[in-house]
Amino acid sequence: NQTDFTAAWSASTHATNYFLDVSTNESFGGGGGNLVDNPGFETGDSSDWDVFEADYSVTTTTPYEGTYAALCSNPSSTRDMSQEVSITGDGSTEYEISFYYKVTGGDGTDVRMWSSWTSGGQDSGDTLEDGSYLQSSSWVKKTYNVVPSTGANVLHFEIRTYSGATAYFDNFYVGPSGGGGAPDYVPGYSNRLVGAGTTASVTGLTENTTYYFRLRAQGTGGCIGTTSTTANVTTLAGAPSAPTGLSASDGTSATQVD
């Protein structure tokens, strides 16, 4: 069809509901070009994060966007989570390093960005071992801008949460500046409840466009399972308009007949 499609899937054991995401971006990431793997924890776990210390967990409680976020809850000492991110720089292109966070408990010395370069480095930009503490009690985006050095670089993207704090994190981004927005969903199809069946109609789409979709199943008691693999579909191109400007080319006259 030109402006809609029907998503279909196999039933999950014990499922009582399904939730559907639809996007024009295969990674469901805002702006595209994100070099962070599993940036919003939408796998339902900490997959692809190299360090995810005790007291960190992946939760469905109040994510910034999507279904999941990371939570660090009342650690007894400093806890880290980090990912090694490879960046090929040209010495002039500015990159954004960003994430969303909120701190719901602590003493004002609770969360810091504490990143560094495992290899390579930056020619200019913000200090990534940030001495200031992050203190917003509602979701806010924290952004750093750097120009990576020419060639291969590896960023050690690390967040530290300190003793006694409770903090949430979501939508990590490393990529060209300006690309670290919220995940890119078709309006109305972010974590959309579609019931207990195994099909759902997706409407209001643009013709000749590729759309990606994925699902999560909810079981008895409200437990939500991990996110499915991603499937895609391309809407059909519209029919061409009727020809106009009809004329004869043999010297005779042409008369339009309605």
PDB file of C-alpha atoms in Angstrom:
ATOM      1  CA  ASN A   1       0.000   0.000   0.000  1.00  0.00           C
ATOM      2  CA  GLN A   2       1.040   3.614  -0.422  1.00  0.00           C
ATOM      3  CA  THR A   3       0.330   5.060   3.042  1.00  0.00           C
ATOM      4  CA  ASP A   4      -0.122   2.090   5.372  1.00  0.00           C
ATOM      5  CA  PHE A   5       1.000  -1.469   6.092  1.00  0.00           C
ATOM      6  CA  THR A   6       0.053  -4.306   8.416  1.00  0.00           C
ATOM      7  CA  ALA A   7       2.723  -5.478  10.852  1.00  0.00           C
ATOM      8  CA  ALA A   8       2.487  -9.186  11.675  1.00  0.00           C
ATOM      9  CA  TRP A   9       4.368 -11.476  14.041  1.00  0.00           C
ATOM     10  CA  SER A  10       4.263 -14.872  15.706  1.00  0.00           C
ATOM     11  CA  ALA A  11       2.631 -15.170  19.114  1.00  0.00           C
ATOM     12  CA  SER A  12       4.902 -15.164  22.174  1.00  0.00           C
ATOM     13  CA  THR A  13       4.261 -17.694  24.921  1.00  0.00           C
ATOM     14  CA  HIS A  14       2.354 -16.153  27.867  1.00  0.00           C
ATOM     15  CA  ALA A  15       1.963 -12.795  26.078  1.00  0.00           C
ATOM     16  CA  THR A  16      -1.105 -10.762  27.036  1.00  0.00           C
ATOM     17  CA  ASN A  17      -0.234  -7.580  25.093  1.00  0.00           C
ATOM     18  CA  TYR A  18       2.247  -6.296  22.556  1.00  0.00           C
ATOM     19  CA  PHE A  19       3.937  -2.895  22.149  1.00  0.00           C
ATOM     20  CA  LEU A  20       4.964  -1.653  18.692  1.00  0.00           C
ATOM     21  CA  ASP A  21       7.659   0.823  17.575  1.00  0.00           C
ATOM     22  CA  VAL A  22       7.812   2.158  13.981  1.00  0.00           C
ATOM     23  CA  SER A  23      10.560   4.393  12.574  1.00  0.00           C
ATOM     24  CA  THR A  24      12.153   5.497   9.304  1.00  0.00           C
ATOM     25  CA  ASN A  25      15.533   4.973  10.991  1.00  0.00           C
ATOM     26  CA  GLU A  26      16.810   1.385  11.208  1.00  0.00           C
ATOM     27  CA  SER A  27      18.526   2.041  14.553  1.00  0.00           C
ATOM     28  CA  PHE A  28      15.497   4.040  15.841  1.00  0.00           C
ATOM     29  CA  GLY A  29      18.065   6.706  16.807  1.00  0.00           C
ATOM     30  CA  GLY A  30      17.455  10.418  16.345  1.00  0.00           C
ATOM     31  CA  GLY A  31      19.544  12.027  13.616  1.00  0.00           C
ATOM     32  CA  GLY A  32      21.301   8.823  12.580  1.00  0.00           C
ATOM     33  CA  GLY A  33      25.075   8.286  12.653  1.00  0.00           C
ATOM     34  CA  ASN A  34      25.191   7.228  16.309  1.00  0.00           C
ATOM     35  CA  LEU A  35      28.393   5.316  17.085  1.00  0.00           C
ATOM     36  CA  VAL A  36      27.170   4.113  20.498  1.00  0.00           C
ATOM     37  CA  ASP A  37      25.833   0.555  20.563  1.00  0.00           C
ATOM     38  CA  ASN A  38      22.562  -0.033  22.432  1.00  0.00           C
ATOM     39  CA  PRO A  39      22.371   3.698  23.247  1.00  0.00           C
ATOM     40  CA  GLY A  40      18.900   3.639  24.795  1.00  0.00           C
ATOM     41  CA  PHE A  41      19.025   0.110  26.277  1.00  0.00           C
ATOM     42  CA  GLU A  42      16.161  -0.924  24.009  1.00  0.00           C
ATOM     43  CA  THR A  43      17.530  -4.477  23.973  1.00  0.00           C
ATOM     44  CA  GLY A  44      16.127  -4.615  27.505  1.00  0.00           C
ATOM     45  CA  ASP A  45      19.575  -5.217  28.976  1.00  0.00           C
ATOM     46  CA  SER A  46      23.122  -3.781  29.098  1.00  0.00           C
ATOM     47  CA  SER A  47      24.304  -5.532  25.917  1.00  0.00           C
ATOM     48  CA  ASP A  48      27.295  -3.812  24.224  1.00  0.00           C
ATOM     49  CA  TRP A  49      28.223  -1.807  27.322  1.00  0.00           C
ATOM     50  CA  ASP A  50      31.757  -2.792  28.329  1.00  0.00           C
ATOM     51  CA  VAL A  51      31.359  -1.850  31.991  1.00  0.00           C
ATOM     52  CA  PHE A  52      28.022  -1.933  33.817  1.00  0.00           C
ATOM     53  CA  GLU A  53      28.893  -2.178  37.496  1.00  0.00           C
ATOM     54  CA  ALA A  54      26.822  -3.354  40.442  1.00  0.00           C
ATOM     55  CA  ASP A  55      23.833  -1.148  41.342  1.00  0.00           C
ATOM     56  CA  TYR A  56      23.248  -0.322  37.670  1.00  0.00           C
ATOM     57  CA  SER A  57      20.240  -1.968  36.035  1.00  0.00           C
ATOM     58  CA  VAL A  58      18.026  -1.577  32.992  1.00  0.00           C
ATOM     59  CA  THR A  59      14.530  -0.481  33.971  1.00  0.00           C
ATOM     60  CA  THR A  60      11.161   0.316  32.438  1.00  0.00           C
ATOM     61  CA  THR A  61      10.524   2.972  35.103  1.00  0.00           C
ATOM     62  CA  THR A  62      10.202   6.486  33.620  1.00  0.00           C
ATOM     63  CA  PRO A  63      12.549   6.195  30.600  1.00  0.00           C
ATOM     64  CA  TYR A  64      13.215   9.407  28.704  1.00  0.00           C
ATOM     65  CA  GLU A  65      12.024   7.748  25.480  1.00  0.00           C
ATOM     66  CA  GLY A  66      11.154   4.246  24.380  1.00  0.00           C
ATOM     67  CA  THR A  67      10.706   1.428  26.891  1.00  0.00           C
ATOM     68  CA  TYR A  68      13.979   1.261  28.807  1.00  0.00           C
ATOM     69  CA  ALA A  69      16.592   3.380  30.580  1.00  0.00           C
ATOM     70  CA  ALA A  70      19.588   2.681  32.805  1.00  0.00           C
ATOM     71  CA  LEU A  71      19.221   3.202  36.553  1.00  0.00           C
ATOM     72  CA  CYS A  72      21.870   3.418  39.260  1.00  0.00           C
ATOM     73  CA  SER A  73      20.207   3.115  42.653  1.00  0.00           C
ATOM     74  CA  ASN A  74      21.853   4.039  45.958  1.00  0.00           C
ATOM     75  CA  PRO A  75      25.329   2.576  45.424  1.00  0.00           C
ATOM     76  CA  SER A  76      27.538   2.106  48.481  1.00  0.00           C
ATOM     77  CA  SER A  77      30.526   3.492  46.541  1.00  0.00           C
ATOM     78  CA  THR A  78      31.336   5.014  43.144  1.00  0.00           C
ATOM     79  CA  ARG A  79      29.886   2.986  40.250  1.00  0.00           C
ATOM     80  CA  ASP A  80      30.798   3.258  36.570  1.00  0.00           C
ATOM     81  CA  MET A  81      29.240   2.357  33.277  1.00  0.00           C
ATOM     82  CA  SER A  82      31.203   2.781  30.073  1.00  0.00           C
ATOM     83  CA  GLN A  83      31.579   1.854  26.436  1.00  0.00           C
ATOM     84  CA  GLU A  84      34.573   2.010  24.102  1.00  0.00           C
ATOM     85  CA  VAL A  85      33.471   3.987  21.023  1.00  0.00           C
ATOM     86  CA  SER A  86      35.544   4.035  17.827  1.00  0.00           C
ATOM     87  CA  ILE A  87      35.684   7.354  15.935  1.00  0.00           C
ATOM     88  CA  THR A  88      37.499   8.041  12.667  1.00  0.00           C
ATOM     89  CA  GLY A  89      38.365  11.730  12.759  1.00  0.00           C
ATOM     90  CA  ASP A  90      39.534  14.167  10.099  1.00  0.00           C
ATOM     91  CA  GLY A  91      40.844  16.867  12.432  1.00  0.00           C
ATOM     92  CA  SER A  92      38.060  19.328  11.532  1.00  0.00           C
ATOM     93  CA  THR A  93      34.628  17.687  11.914  1.00  0.00           C
ATOM     94  CA  GLU A  94      32.973  18.405  15.261  1.00  0.00           C
ATOM     95  CA  TYR A  95      31.415  15.498  17.125  1.00  0.00           C
ATOM     96  CA  GLU A  96      28.731  15.548  19.795  1.00  0.00           C
ATOM     97  CA  ILE A  97      29.027  13.387  22.897  1.00  0.00           C
ATOM     98  CA  SER A  98      25.740  13.459  24.783  1.00  0.00           C
ATOM     99  CA  PHE A  99      23.204  11.652  26.933  1.00  0.00           C
ATOM    100  CA  TYR A 100      20.004  12.289  28.866  1.00  0.00           C
ATOM    101  CA  TYR A 101      19.905  11.984  32.644  1.00  0.00           C
ATOM    102  CA  LYS A 102      17.959  12.819  35.777  1.00  0.00           C
ATOM    103  CA  VAL A 103      18.967  12.562  39.435  1.00  0.00           C
ATOM    104  CA  THR A 104      16.133  11.702  41.826  1.00  0.00           C
ATOM    105  CA  GLY A 105      18.129  11.201  45.022  1.00  0.00           C
ATOM    106  CA  GLY A 106      21.433  12.285  46.522  1.00  0.00           C
ATOM    107  CA  ASP A 107      23.318  15.193  48.009  1.00  0.00           C
ATOM    108  CA  GLY A 108      24.244  17.262  44.941  1.00  0.00           C
ATOM    109  CA  THR A 109      27.525  15.411  44.302  1.00  0.00           C
ATOM    110  CA  ASP A 110      25.934  12.477  42.551  1.00  0.00           C
ATOM    111  CA  VAL A 111      26.757  12.095  38.838  1.00  0.00           C
ATOM    112  CA  ARG A 112      29.621  13.136  36.568  1.00  0.00           C
ATOM    113  CA  MET A 113      30.755  12.565  33.013  1.00  0.00           C
ATOM    114  CA  TRP A 114      34.266  11.116  33.337  1.00  0.00           C
ATOM    115  CA  SER A 115      35.403  10.139  29.850  1.00  0.00           C
ATOM    116  CA  SER A 116      38.817   9.966  28.211  1.00  0.00           C
ATOM    117  CA  TRP A 117      40.582   8.738  25.091  1.00  0.00           C
ATOM    118  CA  THR A 118      41.743   5.129  25.137  1.00  0.00           C
ATOM    119  CA  SER A 119      43.671   5.854  21.940  1.00  0.00           C
ATOM    120  CA  GLY A 120      43.984   8.883  19.711  1.00  0.00           C
ATOM    121  CA  GLY A 121      42.394  12.009  21.118  1.00  0.00           C
ATOM    122  CA  GLN A 122      40.890  15.379  20.268  1.00  0.00           C
ATOM    123  CA  ASP A 123      42.320  18.485  18.648  1.00  0.00           C
ATOM    124  CA  SER A 124      39.905  20.831  20.389  1.00  0.00           C
ATOM    125  CA  GLY A 125      36.663  20.978  22.309  1.00  0.00           C
ATOM    126  CA  ASP A 126      35.228  20.400  25.743  1.00  0.00           C
ATOM    127  CA  THR A 127      36.962  18.675  28.637  1.00  0.00           C
ATOM    128  CA  LEU A 128      35.523  15.180  28.975  1.00  0.00           C
ATOM    129  CA  GLU A 129      36.697  14.601  32.535  1.00  0.00           C
ATOM    130  CA  ASP A 130      34.124  17.077  33.746  1.00  0.00           C
ATOM    131  CA  GLY A 131      34.659  18.374  37.266  1.00  0.00           C
ATOM    132  CA  SER A 132      31.065  19.580  37.635  1.00  0.00           C
ATOM    133  CA  TYR A 133      28.288  17.413  39.052  1.00  0.00           C
ATOM    134  CA  LEU A 134      25.037  16.873  37.167  1.00  0.00           C
ATOM    135  CA  GLN A 135      22.056  17.748  39.333  1.00  0.00           C
ATOM    136  CA  SER A 136      18.841  18.013  37.305  1.00  0.00           C
ATOM    137  CA  SER A 137      15.892  16.211  38.923  1.00  0.00           C
ATOM    138  CA  SER A 138      14.015  15.996  35.589  1.00  0.00           C
ATOM    139  CA  TRP A 139      15.182  14.611  32.265  1.00  0.00           C
ATOM    140  CA  VAL A 140      17.717  16.880  30.584  1.00  0.00           C
ATOM    141  CA  LYS A 141      20.289  16.438  27.839  1.00  0.00           C
ATOM    142  CA  LYS A 142      23.973  16.922  28.665  1.00  0.00           C
ATOM    143  CA  THR A 143      26.155  17.693  25.632  1.00  0.00           C
ATOM    144  CA  TYR A 144      29.898  17.936  24.998  1.00  0.00           C
ATOM    145  CA  ASN A 145      31.473  18.901  21.656  1.00  0.00           C
ATOM    146  CA  VAL A 146      34.927  17.847  20.472  1.00  0.00           C
ATOM    147  CA  VAL A 147      36.956  17.677  17.263  1.00  0.00           C
ATOM    148  CA  PRO A 148      38.584  14.213  17.208  1.00  0.00           C
ATOM    149  CA  SER A 149      42.116  13.946  15.856  1.00  0.00           C
ATOM    150  CA  THR A 150      42.751  12.734  12.321  1.00  0.00           C
ATOM    151  CA  GLY A 151      42.677   8.953  12.034  1.00  0.00           C
ATOM    152  CA  ALA A 152      41.497   6.218  14.374  1.00  0.00           C
ATOM    153  CA  ASN A 153      40.413   7.231  17.879  1.00  0.00           C
ATOM    154  CA  VAL A 154      38.740   5.286  20.674  1.00  0.00           C
ATOM    155  CA  LEU A 155      36.618   7.198  23.189  1.00  0.00           C
ATOM    156  CA  HIS A 156      36.197   5.721  26.664  1.00  0.00           C
ATOM    157  CA  PHE A 157      32.642   7.002  27.239  1.00  0.00           C
ATOM    158  CA  GLU A 158      32.151   6.757  31.010  1.00  0.00           C
ATOM    159  CA  ILE A 159      29.530   7.929  33.482  1.00  0.00           C
ATOM    160  CA  ARG A 160      30.153   7.862  37.231  1.00  0.00           C
ATOM    161  CA  THR A 161      27.440   7.683  39.860  1.00  0.00           C
ATOM    162  CA  TYR A 162      28.498   8.347  43.439  1.00  0.00           C
ATOM    163  CA  SER A 163      27.581   6.835  46.771  1.00  0.00           C
ATOM    164  CA  GLY A 164      23.956   7.258  47.830  1.00  0.00           C
ATOM    165  CA  ALA A 165      22.681   8.673  44.544  1.00  0.00           C
ATOM    166  CA  THR A 166      19.746   7.537  42.447  1.00  0.00           C
ATOM    167  CA  ALA A 167      20.054   8.482  38.776  1.00  0.00           C
ATOM    168  CA  TYR A 168      18.595   7.502  35.405  1.00  0.00           C
ATOM    169  CA  PHE A 169      20.325   7.592  31.994  1.00  0.00           C
ATOM    170  CA  ASP A 170      19.059   7.251  28.421  1.00  0.00           C
ATOM    171  CA  ASN A 171      19.803   8.009  24.752  1.00  0.00           C
ATOM    172  CA  PHE A 172      23.602   8.088  24.678  1.00  0.00           C
ATOM    173  CA  TYR A 173      25.049   9.546  21.491  1.00  0.00           C
ATOM    174  CA  VAL A 174      28.434   9.923  19.823  1.00  0.00           C
ATOM    175  CA  GLY A 175      28.422  11.259  16.265  1.00  0.00           C
ATOM    176  CA  PRO A 176      28.470  14.384  14.127  1.00  0.00           C
ATOM    177  CA  SER A 177      27.237  17.403  16.071  1.00  0.00           C
ATOM    178  CA  GLY A 178      23.512  18.015  16.010  1.00  0.00           C
ATOM    179  CA  GLY A 179      22.558  14.374  15.547  1.00  0.00           C
ATOM    180  CA  GLY A 180      21.931  13.357  19.128  1.00  0.00           C
ATOM    181  CA  GLY A 181      18.215  13.875  19.310  1.00  0.00           C
ATOM    182  CA  ALA A 182      15.560  11.655  20.756  1.00  0.00           C
ATOM    183  CA  PRO A 183      14.791   8.374  19.012  1.00  0.00           C
ATOM    184  CA  ASP A 184      13.024   8.830  15.701  1.00  0.00           C
ATOM    185  CA  TYR A 185       9.552   7.264  15.781  1.00  0.00           C
ATOM    186  CA  VAL A 186       6.620   7.644  13.431  1.00  0.00           C
ATOM    187  CA  PRO A 187       4.125   9.837  15.341  1.00  0.00           C
ATOM    188  CA  GLY A 188       1.876   7.654  17.450  1.00  0.00           C
ATOM    189  CA  TYR A 189       4.036   4.556  17.098  1.00  0.00           C
ATOM    190  CA  SER A 190       6.480   4.780  20.012  1.00  0.00           C
ATOM    191  CA  ASN A 191       5.782   1.907  22.418  1.00  0.00           C
ATOM    192  CA  ARG A 192       2.225   1.755  21.029  1.00  0.00           C
ATOM    193  CA  LEU A 193      -0.045  -0.722  22.794  1.00  0.00           C
ATOM    194  CA  VAL A 194      -1.573  -2.893  20.045  1.00  0.00           C
ATOM    195  CA  GLY A 195      -3.352  -5.526  22.144  1.00  0.00           C
ATOM    196  CA  ALA A 196      -3.038  -9.278  22.349  1.00  0.00           C
ATOM    197  CA  GLY A 197      -3.336 -10.116  18.627  1.00  0.00           C
ATOM    198  CA  THR A 198      -0.503 -10.788  16.195  1.00  0.00           C
ATOM    199  CA  THR A 199      -1.176  -8.052  13.632  1.00  0.00           C
ATOM    200  CA  ALA A 200      -1.434  -4.260  13.769  1.00  0.00           C
ATOM    201  CA  SER A 201      -2.280  -1.680  11.133  1.00  0.00           C
ATOM    202  CA  VAL A 202       0.207   1.193  10.737  1.00  0.00           C
ATOM    203  CA  THR A 203      -1.354   4.197   8.991  1.00  0.00           C
ATOM    204  CA  GLY A 204      -0.633   7.800   8.021  1.00  0.00           C
ATOM    205  CA  LEU A 205       2.630   6.967   6.239  1.00  0.00           C
ATOM    206  CA  THR A 206       4.477   8.471   3.276  1.00  0.00           C
ATOM    207  CA  GLU A 207       4.534   6.700  -0.065  1.00  0.00           C
ATOM    208  CA  ASN A 208       7.752   5.111  -1.398  1.00  0.00           C
ATOM    209  CA  THR A 209       9.408   5.176   2.048  1.00  0.00           C
ATOM    210  CA  THR A 210      11.088   2.385   4.038  1.00  0.00           C
ATOM    211  CA  TYR A 211       9.765   1.853   7.563  1.00  0.00           C
ATOM    212  CA  TYR A 212      11.260  -0.290  10.331  1.00  0.00           C
ATOM    213  CA  PHE A 213       9.256  -1.909  13.120  1.00  0.00           C
ATOM    214  CA  ARG A 214       9.886  -3.968  16.254  1.00  0.00           C
ATOM    215  CA  LEU A 215       7.826  -5.302  19.167  1.00  0.00           C
ATOM    216  CA  ARG A 216       7.884  -6.208  22.837  1.00  0.00           C
ATOM    217  CA  ALA A 217       5.541  -8.646  24.543  1.00  0.00           C
ATOM    218  CA  GLN A 218       3.940  -8.049  27.930  1.00  0.00           C
ATOM    219  CA  GLY A 219       3.087 -11.010  30.130  1.00  0.00           C
ATOM    220  CA  THR A 220       0.784 -11.624  33.065  1.00  0.00           C
ATOM    221  CA  GLY A 221       1.596  -9.236  35.894  1.00  0.00           C
ATOM    222  CA  GLY A 222       2.898  -6.533  33.547  1.00  0.00           C
ATOM    223  CA  CYS A 223       6.379  -7.928  32.929  1.00  0.00           C
ATOM    224  CA  ILE A 224       7.726  -6.707  29.556  1.00  0.00           C
ATOM    225  CA  GLY A 225      10.051  -8.931  27.549  1.00  0.00           C
ATOM    226  CA  THR A 226      13.061  -7.985  25.450  1.00  0.00           C
ATOM    227  CA  THR A 227      12.726  -6.189  22.134  1.00  0.00           C
ATOM    228  CA  SER A 228      12.321  -8.283  18.986  1.00  0.00           C
ATOM    229  CA  THR A 229      14.546  -8.136  15.951  1.00  0.00           C
ATOM    230  CA  THR A 230      13.717  -5.359  13.475  1.00  0.00           C
ATOM    231  CA  ALA A 231      11.759  -5.920  10.252  1.00  0.00           C
ATOM    232  CA  ASN A 232      11.175  -3.447   7.437  1.00  0.00           C
ATOM    233  CA  VAL A 233       8.698  -2.663   4.695  1.00  0.00           C
ATOM    234  CA  THR A 234       8.653  -0.089   1.881  1.00  0.00           C
ATOM    235  CA  THR A 235       5.394   1.632   0.989  1.00  0.00           C
ATOM    236  CA  LEU A 236       4.425   1.695  -2.668  1.00  0.00           C
ATOM    237  CA  ALA A 237       5.025   4.680  -4.914  1.00  0.00           C
ATOM    238  CA  GLY A 238       1.881   6.542  -5.948  1.00  0.00           C
ATOM    239  CA  ALA A 239       0.349   6.142  -9.386  1.00  0.00           C
ATOM    240  CA  PRO A 240       1.525   8.736 -11.917  1.00  0.00           C
ATOM    241  CA  SER A 241      -0.780  11.617 -12.733  1.00  0.00           C
ATOM    242  CA  ALA A 242      -2.732  11.687 -15.969  1.00  0.00           C
ATOM    243  CA  PRO A 243      -0.803  12.936 -19.032  1.00  0.00           C
ATOM    244  CA  THR A 244      -1.508  16.514 -20.080  1.00  0.00           C
ATOM    245  CA  GLY A 245      -0.674  18.747 -23.031  1.00  0.00           C
ATOM    246  CA  LEU A 246      -1.976  16.345 -25.680  1.00  0.00           C
ATOM    247  CA  SER A 247      -1.329  17.393 -29.298  1.00  0.00           C
ATOM    248  CA  ALA A 248      -0.957  15.900 -32.777  1.00  0.00           C
ATOM    249  CA  SER A 249       2.338  16.080 -34.649  1.00  0.00           C
ATOM    250  CA  ASP A 250       1.221  15.339 -38.278  1.00  0.00           C
ATOM    251  CA  GLY A 251      -0.148  18.776 -39.145  1.00  0.00           C
ATOM    252  CA  THR A 252      -3.762  18.005 -38.327  1.00  0.00           C
ATOM    253  CA  SER A 253      -5.648  19.519 -35.424  1.00  0.00           C
ATOM    254  CA  ALA A 254      -6.432  17.696 -32.200  1.00  0.00           C
ATOM    255  CA  THR A 255      -9.622  18.167 -30.224  1.00  0.00           C
ATOM    256  CA  GLN A 256      -9.857  17.226 -26.552  1.00  0.00           C
ATOM    257  CA  VAL A 257     -12.753  14.904 -25.793  1.00  0.00           C
ATOM    258  CA  ASP A 258     -13.963  14.753 -22.189  1.00  0.00           C
TER     259      ASP A 258
END
